[in-house]
Amino acid sequence: LGISEMDSEEVMNVLSGASLEVLLYGATVISWKGPGPDSSALVERLFVSSKAALDGSKPVRGGIPIVFPCFGAPDPGHPQHAKLSQHGYARNSTWAWDGKTVFDNDAGVSVRLTLTPDVSLTGDHVVLAYVITLAEHQLSTDLHVTNVSTSEPVEFQALLHTYLRAPASSVHIDGLLGLTYIDKTIAGTPKNIESRMVTDVQKFTDSVYERAPGKYNITWPEGGVKVKAIGFEDVVIWNPGSVAGSNIGDMEEGGWERYVCIEPGYVSAFKTIQPGETWIGGQLITPIRSPSVFPA
Ligand code: TA6
């Protein structure tokens, strides 16, 4: 099996039937299906709002949008970033296909997409590559940022804004105890120390955890995933809840009840890379098979 190109959408699948769909627009993964707990049917692992624009008219409300070169509102003081839109240009630019590999007798497939931003627009002498690898029971998405300037350093923020499909009211997240986090739901965005062994998104949550461990378990009754991050030193946990959620124009009714955003990122500071240097930020997501599939 492997790859079938359909216009501006790439559908990848592997022997087990696991499949993935990615748009050229924003290199946005919009679907990842894998074997369910009893391996009988495929389960959609990501959330995409039914009101999401999938025609390139605006960033996709769901899936895995790529945030680059700035996280949140661009710095008005930054000479180039000031004129960018929220979360930068990677998620609303059209990327190019740049190679695909099917390996292990169809047990895995990998595609590579690239984006060479217009320097006059962004001032960034960078080339981006995004490598997506699908296997039966896991997905990895790795962002490669290369400084192609011959003389100037490049500074940026980067984040993978992953909308994991999950029952938000019963999700538990571990791996965050003791971390410093910025609470963006409170005026003045105060810094706190996470005191909970296990966090949840029972209420409006928009937390930027700094110097995070890069390993997170997100669990819920009968399901869950492990997320392992490389390169990304921070992680954002976001769920808007009903009040903020119903004010998001392309959020389907009650959509906030059906996802949690676990967003590995390098966002609490700017990363700087020198001419010729490549930085990689990646995530590996592995479903935690529900207990029912483990031998008694
Ligand atoms: O990652 C969390 C966040 O920064 C929230 O503050 C919220 O703005 C969310 O991203 C969605 O941003 P968007 O520009 O996609 O509406």
mmCIF file of C-alpha atoms and ligand atoms in Angstrom:
data_model
loop_
_atom_site.group_PDB
_atom_site.id
_atom_site.type_symbol
_atom_site.label_atom_id
_atom_site.label_comp_id
_atom_site.label_asym_id
_atom_site.label_seq_id
_atom_site.Cartn_x
_atom_site.Cartn_y
_atom_site.Cartn_z
ATOM 1 C CA LEU A 1 0.000 0.000 0.000
ATOM 2 C CA GLY A 2 1.583 3.326 0.777
ATOM 3 C CA ILE A 3 0.837 6.595 -0.915
ATOM 4 C CA SER A 4 -1.830 7.977 -3.150
ATOM 5 C CA GLU A 5 -1.655 11.589 -4.166
ATOM 6 C CA MET A 6 -5.018 13.248 -4.502
ATOM 7 C CA ASP A 7 -4.771 16.871 -5.682
ATOM 8 C CA SER A 8 -3.615 18.843 -2.681
ATOM 9 C CA GLU A 9 -4.097 15.983 -0.263
ATOM 10 C CA GLU A 10 -1.872 12.998 0.371
ATOM 11 C CA VAL A 11 -3.393 9.826 1.722
ATOM 12 C CA MET A 12 -0.917 7.432 3.284
ATOM 13 C CA ASN A 13 -1.775 3.950 4.467
ATOM 14 C CA VAL A 14 0.056 0.917 5.657
ATOM 15 C CA LEU A 15 -0.503 -2.807 5.681
ATOM 16 C CA SER A 16 -2.476 -2.828 8.923
ATOM 17 C CA GLY A 17 -4.907 -0.407 7.373
ATOM 18 C CA ALA A 18 -3.671 2.518 9.434
ATOM 19 C CA SER A 19 -4.032 5.661 7.367
ATOM 20 C CA LEU A 20 -3.177 9.334 7.393
ATOM 21 C CA GLU A 21 -4.290 12.326 5.361
ATOM 22 C CA VAL A 22 -2.197 15.462 5.003
ATOM 23 C CA LEU A 23 -2.948 18.654 3.065
ATOM 24 C CA LEU A 24 -0.306 20.524 1.088
ATOM 25 C CA TYR A 25 -1.890 23.546 2.746
ATOM 26 C CA GLY A 26 0.031 24.091 5.946
ATOM 27 C CA ALA A 27 1.360 20.494 5.667
ATOM 28 C CA THR A 28 -1.631 19.949 7.948
ATOM 29 C CA VAL A 29 -2.293 16.362 8.999
ATOM 30 C CA ILE A 30 -6.105 16.220 8.995
ATOM 31 C CA SER A 31 -6.668 12.537 9.748
ATOM 32 C CA TRP A 32 -4.801 9.694 11.442
ATOM 33 C CA LYS A 33 -6.619 6.378 11.727
ATOM 34 C CA GLY A 34 -5.167 3.357 13.484
ATOM 35 C CA PRO A 35 -6.348 -0.031 14.722
ATOM 36 C CA GLY A 36 -8.731 0.318 17.631
ATOM 37 C CA PRO A 37 -8.557 -1.505 20.979
ATOM 38 C CA ASP A 38 -9.812 -4.740 19.506
ATOM 39 C CA SER A 39 -8.092 -4.106 16.155
ATOM 40 C CA SER A 40 -11.380 -4.779 14.418
ATOM 41 C CA ALA A 41 -12.084 -1.263 13.157
ATOM 42 C CA LEU A 42 -9.877 1.781 12.544
ATOM 43 C CA VAL A 43 -10.161 4.649 15.034
ATOM 44 C CA GLU A 44 -9.715 8.328 14.141
ATOM 45 C CA ARG A 45 -7.101 9.685 16.561
ATOM 46 C CA LEU A 46 -7.311 13.399 15.701
ATOM 47 C CA PHE A 47 -10.063 16.003 15.965
ATOM 48 C CA VAL A 48 -10.993 18.250 13.058
ATOM 49 C CA SER A 49 -13.972 20.560 13.496
ATOM 50 C CA SER A 50 -16.756 19.901 10.975
ATOM 51 C CA LYS A 51 -16.676 23.671 10.412
ATOM 52 C CA ALA A 52 -12.947 23.655 9.599
ATOM 53 C CA ALA A 53 -11.949 25.174 6.265
ATOM 54 C CA LEU A 54 -10.092 22.461 4.287
ATOM 55 C CA ASP A 55 -9.841 24.518 1.071
ATOM 56 C CA GLY A 56 -6.812 26.590 2.035
ATOM 57 C CA SER A 57 -8.879 29.654 2.861
ATOM 58 C CA LYS A 58 -7.762 29.675 6.492
ATOM 59 C CA PRO A 59 -5.750 27.502 8.908
ATOM 60 C CA VAL A 60 -7.432 24.178 9.667
ATOM 61 C CA ARG A 61 -9.349 24.074 12.956
ATOM 62 C CA GLY A 62 -7.968 20.734 14.030
ATOM 63 C CA GLY A 63 -5.520 18.029 13.000
ATOM 64 C CA ILE A 64 -1.887 19.086 13.499
ATOM 65 C CA PRO A 65 -1.325 22.721 12.446
ATOM 66 C CA ILE A 66 2.352 23.769 12.386
ATOM 67 C CA VAL A 67 3.148 26.942 14.326
ATOM 68 C CA PHE A 68 6.244 28.748 12.951
ATOM 69 C CA PRO A 69 8.104 31.210 13.243
ATOM 70 C CA CYS A 70 6.078 32.740 16.064
ATOM 71 C CA PHE A 71 3.679 31.350 18.673
ATOM 72 C CA GLY A 72 0.526 33.340 19.388
ATOM 73 C CA ALA A 73 0.342 36.987 18.368
ATOM 74 C CA PRO A 74 3.566 38.002 16.574
ATOM 75 C CA ASP A 75 5.927 40.342 18.410
ATOM 76 C CA PRO A 76 5.029 43.852 17.188
ATOM 77 C CA GLY A 77 8.609 44.838 17.861
ATOM 78 C CA HIS A 78 10.070 42.118 15.639
ATOM 79 C CA PRO A 79 11.284 43.649 12.343
ATOM 80 C CA GLN A 80 9.804 40.860 10.183
ATOM 81 C CA HIS A 81 7.421 38.873 12.370
ATOM 82 C CA ALA A 82 5.317 41.951 13.240
ATOM 83 C CA LYS A 83 3.271 41.637 10.056
ATOM 84 C CA LEU A 84 2.631 37.883 10.293
ATOM 85 C CA SER A 85 -0.696 36.422 11.380
ATOM 86 C CA GLN A 86 -1.239 34.605 14.683
ATOM 87 C CA HIS A 87 0.967 31.507 14.955
ATOM 88 C CA GLY A 88 3.003 32.527 11.897
ATOM 89 C CA TYR A 89 2.969 31.483 8.246
ATOM 90 C CA ALA A 90 3.757 27.718 8.227
ATOM 91 C CA ARG A 91 0.134 26.627 8.796
ATOM 92 C CA ASN A 92 -1.305 28.827 6.043
ATOM 93 C CA SER A 93 1.339 28.377 3.364
ATOM 94 C CA THR A 94 1.246 25.735 0.629
ATOM 95 C CA TRP A 95 4.040 23.218 1.103
ATOM 96 C CA ALA A 96 5.580 21.025 -1.595
ATOM 97 C CA TRP A 97 5.859 17.213 -1.688
ATOM 98 C CA ASP A 98 9.483 16.207 -1.452
ATOM 99 C CA GLY A 99 9.811 12.465 -1.428
ATOM 100 C CA LYS A 100 8.208 9.474 0.167
ATOM 101 C CA THR A 101 9.466 6.152 1.435
ATOM 102 C CA VAL A 102 7.583 2.932 2.013
ATOM 103 C CA PHE A 103 9.517 0.603 4.294
ATOM 104 C CA ASP A 104 9.413 -2.617 6.233
ATOM 105 C CA ASN A 105 7.174 -4.317 3.686
ATOM 106 C CA ASP A 106 4.407 -1.738 4.029
ATOM 107 C CA ALA A 107 4.633 -1.675 7.819
ATOM 108 C CA GLY A 108 5.556 1.977 7.612
ATOM 109 C CA VAL A 109 5.447 4.902 5.231
ATOM 110 C CA SER A 110 7.092 8.307 5.384
ATOM 111 C CA VAL A 111 6.481 11.490 3.424
ATOM 112 C CA ARG A 112 8.517 14.670 3.370
ATOM 113 C CA LEU A 113 7.144 18.119 2.656
ATOM 114 C CA THR A 114 9.146 21.314 2.260
ATOM 115 C CA LEU A 115 8.480 25.033 2.483
ATOM 116 C CA THR A 116 10.876 27.786 1.360
ATOM 117 C CA PRO A 117 9.307 30.972 2.694
ATOM 118 C CA ASP A 118 9.613 34.162 0.653
ATOM 119 C CA VAL A 119 12.447 36.007 2.385
ATOM 120 C CA SER A 120 10.988 39.367 1.329
ATOM 121 C CA LEU A 121 7.801 38.421 3.222
ATOM 122 C CA THR A 122 9.324 36.916 6.292
ATOM 123 C CA GLY A 123 12.936 37.987 6.440
ATOM 124 C CA ASP A 124 13.666 34.401 7.416
ATOM 125 C CA HIS A 125 16.486 32.747 5.476
ATOM 126 C CA VAL A 126 15.116 29.293 6.292
ATOM 127 C CA VAL A 127 14.017 26.150 4.551
ATOM 128 C CA LEU A 128 11.479 24.024 6.419
ATOM 129 C CA ALA A 129 11.052 20.283 5.980
ATOM 130 C CA TYR A 130 8.321 18.239 7.644
ATOM 131 C CA VAL A 131 8.741 14.483 7.834
ATOM 132 C CA ILE A 132 5.611 12.487 8.664
ATOM 133 C CA THR A 133 6.032 8.784 9.401
ATOM 134 C CA LEU A 134 3.088 6.441 9.828
ATOM 135 C CA ALA A 135 3.386 2.940 11.253
ATOM 136 C CA GLU A 136 0.675 0.557 12.395
ATOM 137 C CA HIS A 137 0.570 1.838 15.949
ATOM 138 C CA GLN A 138 2.329 5.190 15.866
ATOM 139 C CA LEU A 139 2.713 8.512 14.114
ATOM 140 C CA SER A 140 5.686 10.850 14.147
ATOM 141 C CA THR A 141 5.803 14.365 12.746
ATOM 142 C CA ASP A 142 9.181 16.105 12.700
ATOM 143 C CA LEU A 143 9.829 19.730 11.741
ATOM 144 C CA HIS A 144 13.317 20.473 10.387
ATOM 145 C CA VAL A 145 14.367 24.132 10.335
ATOM 146 C CA THR A 146 17.516 24.925 8.334
ATOM 147 C CA ASN A 147 19.233 28.320 8.351
ATOM 148 C CA VAL A 148 20.198 28.853 4.707
ATOM 149 C CA SER A 149 21.732 32.253 5.293
ATOM 150 C CA THR A 150 25.472 32.489 4.736
ATOM 151 C CA SER A 151 25.978 35.077 7.411
ATOM 152 C CA GLU A 152 22.981 35.686 9.655
ATOM 153 C CA PRO A 153 21.539 33.664 12.547
ATOM 154 C CA VAL A 154 17.810 32.862 12.416
ATOM 155 C CA GLU A 155 15.560 33.035 15.474
ATOM 156 C CA PHE A 156 12.112 31.466 15.704
ATOM 157 C CA GLN A 157 9.464 29.781 17.829
ATOM 158 C CA ALA A 158 7.957 26.473 16.692
ATOM 159 C CA LEU A 159 5.117 24.243 17.941
ATOM 160 C CA LEU A 160 2.982 21.331 16.753
ATOM 161 C CA HIS A 161 -0.612 22.277 17.586
ATOM 162 C CA THR A 162 -2.003 18.740 17.861
ATOM 163 C CA TYR A 163 -5.750 18.297 18.394
ATOM 164 C CA LEU A 164 -5.991 14.815 19.965
ATOM 165 C CA ARG A 165 -9.464 13.338 19.755
ATOM 166 C CA ALA A 166 -10.469 12.569 23.373
ATOM 167 C CA PRO A 167 -13.409 12.997 25.773
ATOM 168 C CA ALA A 168 -12.114 16.266 27.264
ATOM 169 C CA SER A 169 -14.117 15.962 30.493
ATOM 170 C CA SER A 170 -12.418 12.681 31.427
ATOM 171 C CA VAL A 171 -8.873 13.226 30.136
ATOM 172 C CA HIS A 172 -5.910 12.970 32.515
ATOM 173 C CA ILE A 173 -2.422 14.216 31.604
ATOM 174 C CA ASP A 174 0.672 13.245 33.559
ATOM 175 C CA GLY A 175 4.313 14.317 33.279
ATOM 176 C CA LEU A 176 3.759 17.959 34.287
ATOM 177 C CA LEU A 177 4.144 17.887 38.105
ATOM 178 C CA GLY A 178 6.499 20.570 39.398
ATOM 179 C CA LEU A 179 6.844 22.407 36.087
ATOM 180 C CA THR A 180 6.534 26.182 35.791
ATOM 181 C CA TYR A 181 3.649 27.168 33.556
ATOM 182 C CA ILE A 182 2.081 30.358 32.262
ATOM 183 C CA ASP A 183 -1.692 30.388 32.704
ATOM 184 C CA LYS A 184 -3.037 32.275 29.691
ATOM 185 C CA THR A 185 -6.623 32.018 30.940
ATOM 186 C CA ILE A 186 -5.917 34.585 33.639
ATOM 187 C CA ALA A 187 -5.340 38.302 33.034
ATOM 188 C CA GLY A 188 -1.653 39.079 33.284
ATOM 189 C CA THR A 189 -0.847 35.452 32.356
ATOM 190 C CA PRO A 190 0.651 34.601 35.750
ATOM 191 C CA LYS A 191 3.324 31.950 36.228
ATOM 192 C CA ASN A 192 2.480 29.020 38.500
ATOM 193 C CA ILE A 193 4.117 25.764 39.538
ATOM 194 C CA GLU A 194 2.094 22.680 38.615
ATOM 195 C CA SER A 195 1.186 20.990 41.880
ATOM 196 C CA ARG A 196 -1.070 18.290 40.447
ATOM 197 C CA MET A 197 0.328 14.793 39.813
ATOM 198 C CA VAL A 198 -2.239 14.496 37.043
ATOM 199 C CA THR A 199 -3.771 17.465 35.267
ATOM 200 C CA ASP A 200 -7.070 17.679 33.387
ATOM 201 C CA VAL A 201 -8.971 20.084 31.155
ATOM 202 C CA GLN A 202 -12.200 20.111 33.131
ATOM 203 C CA LYS A 203 -12.181 23.905 32.861
ATOM 204 C CA PHE A 204 -10.911 26.374 30.286
ATOM 205 C CA THR A 205 -7.197 25.542 30.020
ATOM 206 C CA ASP A 206 -4.435 27.373 28.164
ATOM 207 C CA SER A 207 -1.163 26.515 29.888
ATOM 208 C CA VAL A 208 2.390 26.941 28.551
ATOM 209 C CA TYR A 209 4.647 24.533 30.516
ATOM 210 C CA GLU A 210 8.337 25.451 30.415
ATOM 211 C CA ARG A 211 11.308 23.083 30.288
ATOM 212 C CA ALA A 212 8.917 20.142 30.012
ATOM 213 C CA PRO A 213 10.188 16.522 30.095
ATOM 214 C CA GLY A 214 9.093 15.615 26.565
ATOM 215 C CA LYS A 215 7.104 12.570 27.740
ATOM 216 C CA TYR A 216 3.360 12.861 28.417
ATOM 217 C CA ASN A 217 0.643 10.282 28.994
ATOM 218 C CA ILE A 218 -2.815 11.402 28.019
ATOM 219 C CA THR A 219 -5.391 8.889 29.222
ATOM 220 C CA TRP A 220 -9.140 8.535 29.413
ATOM 221 C CA PRO A 221 -11.463 5.595 30.166
ATOM 222 C CA GLU A 222 -10.771 2.923 27.533
ATOM 223 C CA GLY A 223 -8.156 4.940 25.691
ATOM 224 C CA GLY A 224 -5.108 7.158 25.664
ATOM 225 C CA VAL A 225 -1.877 8.080 23.930
ATOM 226 C CA LYS A 226 1.765 8.588 24.856
ATOM 227 C CA VAL A 227 3.437 11.652 23.364
ATOM 228 C CA LYS A 228 7.249 11.803 23.190
ATOM 229 C CA ALA A 229 8.804 15.074 22.021
ATOM 230 C CA ILE A 230 12.334 15.856 20.832
ATOM 231 C CA GLY A 231 13.823 19.323 20.423
ATOM 232 C CA PHE A 232 10.741 21.003 21.841
ATOM 233 C CA GLU A 233 11.495 22.239 25.364
ATOM 234 C CA ASP A 234 7.964 23.307 26.247
ATOM 235 C CA VAL A 235 4.457 21.932 25.933
ATOM 236 C CA VAL A 236 1.113 23.745 25.709
ATOM 237 C CA ILE A 237 -2.136 22.223 26.971
ATOM 238 C CA TRP A 238 -5.229 23.874 25.529
ATOM 239 C CA ASN A 239 -8.937 23.347 25.669
ATOM 240 C CA PRO A 240 -11.204 26.408 25.375
ATOM 241 C CA GLY A 241 -14.189 24.937 27.203
ATOM 242 C CA SER A 242 -17.732 26.003 26.300
ATOM 243 C CA VAL A 243 -17.508 29.792 26.745
ATOM 244 C CA ALA A 244 -14.322 30.452 24.747
ATOM 245 C CA GLY A 245 -15.035 27.454 22.506
ATOM 246 C CA SER A 246 -18.421 28.697 21.344
ATOM 247 C CA ASN A 247 -16.766 31.981 20.343
ATOM 248 C CA ILE A 248 -14.430 30.229 17.889
ATOM 249 C CA GLY A 249 -16.088 30.719 14.500
ATOM 250 C CA ASP A 250 -14.964 27.451 12.930
ATOM 251 C CA MET A 251 -15.464 25.304 16.039
ATOM 252 C CA GLU A 252 -18.334 22.834 15.639
ATOM 253 C CA GLU A 253 -21.010 22.890 18.302
ATOM 254 C CA GLY A 254 -19.571 21.232 21.420
ATOM 255 C CA GLY A 255 -16.290 20.482 19.626
ATOM 256 C CA TRP A 256 -14.315 21.389 22.759
ATOM 257 C CA GLU A 257 -15.814 18.319 24.450
ATOM 258 C CA ARG A 258 -14.121 16.028 21.927
ATOM 259 C CA TYR A 259 -10.430 17.039 21.962
ATOM 260 C CA VAL A 260 -7.469 18.114 24.018
ATOM 261 C CA CYS A 261 -4.589 20.016 22.419
ATOM 262 C CA ILE A 262 -1.205 18.661 23.516
ATOM 263 C CA GLU A 263 1.293 20.930 21.780
ATOM 264 C CA PRO A 264 5.028 20.224 22.009
ATOM 265 C CA GLY A 265 6.750 23.514 21.259
ATOM 266 C CA TYR A 266 9.760 25.772 21.625
ATOM 267 C CA VAL A 267 7.787 28.831 22.666
ATOM 268 C CA SER A 268 8.889 30.215 26.021
ATOM 269 C CA ALA A 269 11.882 31.732 24.264
ATOM 270 C CA PHE A 270 13.180 32.105 20.704
ATOM 271 C CA LYS A 271 15.483 29.417 19.329
ATOM 272 C CA THR A 272 18.494 30.745 17.433
ATOM 273 C CA ILE A 273 20.322 28.703 14.788
ATOM 274 C CA GLN A 274 23.482 29.685 12.979
ATOM 275 C CA PRO A 275 24.098 29.688 9.196
ATOM 276 C CA GLY A 276 23.957 26.153 7.853
ATOM 277 C CA GLU A 277 22.544 24.721 11.095
ATOM 278 C CA THR A 278 19.403 22.542 11.165
ATOM 279 C CA TRP A 279 17.175 22.241 14.226
ATOM 280 C CA ILE A 280 14.611 19.437 14.558
ATOM 281 C CA GLY A 281 11.476 19.510 16.684
ATOM 282 C CA GLY A 282 9.459 16.312 16.588
ATOM 283 C CA GLN A 283 6.708 14.341 18.273
ATOM 284 C CA LEU A 284 5.993 10.613 18.408
ATOM 285 C CA ILE A 285 2.395 9.691 19.295
ATOM 286 C CA THR A 286 1.618 6.116 20.303
ATOM 287 C CA PRO A 287 -1.885 5.014 21.308
ATOM 288 C CA ILE A 288 -2.049 3.307 24.674
ATOM 289 C CA ARG A 289 -3.942 0.141 23.844
ATOM 290 C CA SER A 290 -6.895 -0.115 26.192
ATOM 291 C CA PRO A 291 -6.546 -2.712 28.989
ATOM 292 C CA SER A 292 -9.014 -4.990 27.297
ATOM 293 C CA VAL A 293 -6.437 -5.981 24.668
ATOM 294 C CA PHE A 294 -3.777 -6.983 27.183
ATOM 295 C CA PRO A 295 -3.732 -10.656 28.156
ATOM 296 C CA ALA A 296 -5.465 -11.209 31.528
HETATM 297 O O1 TA6 B 1 -2.087 26.835 21.680
HETATM 298 C C1 TA6 B 1 -3.085 27.501 22.382
HETATM 299 C C2 TA6 B 1 -3.447 28.789 21.643
HETATM 300 O O2 TA6 B 1 -2.340 29.654 21.589
HETATM 301 C C3 TA6 B 1 -4.639 29.401 22.354
HETATM 302 O O3 TA6 B 1 -4.272 30.593 23.046
HETATM 303 C C4 TA6 B 1 -5.636 29.629 21.218
HETATM 304 O O4 TA6 B 1 -5.425 30.904 20.630
HETATM 305 C C5 TA6 B 1 -5.259 28.479 20.283
HETATM 306 O O5 TA6 B 1 -3.843 28.493 20.284
HETATM 307 C C6 TA6 B 1 -5.873 28.533 18.912
HETATM 308 O O6 TA6 B 1 -5.307 29.563 18.144
HETATM 309 P P1 TA6 B 1 -5.904 29.801 16.635
HETATM 310 O O7 TA6 B 1 -5.081 30.914 16.053
HETATM 311 O O8 TA6 B 1 -5.725 28.506 15.908
HETATM 312 O O9 TA6 B 1 -7.355 30.125 16.825
#
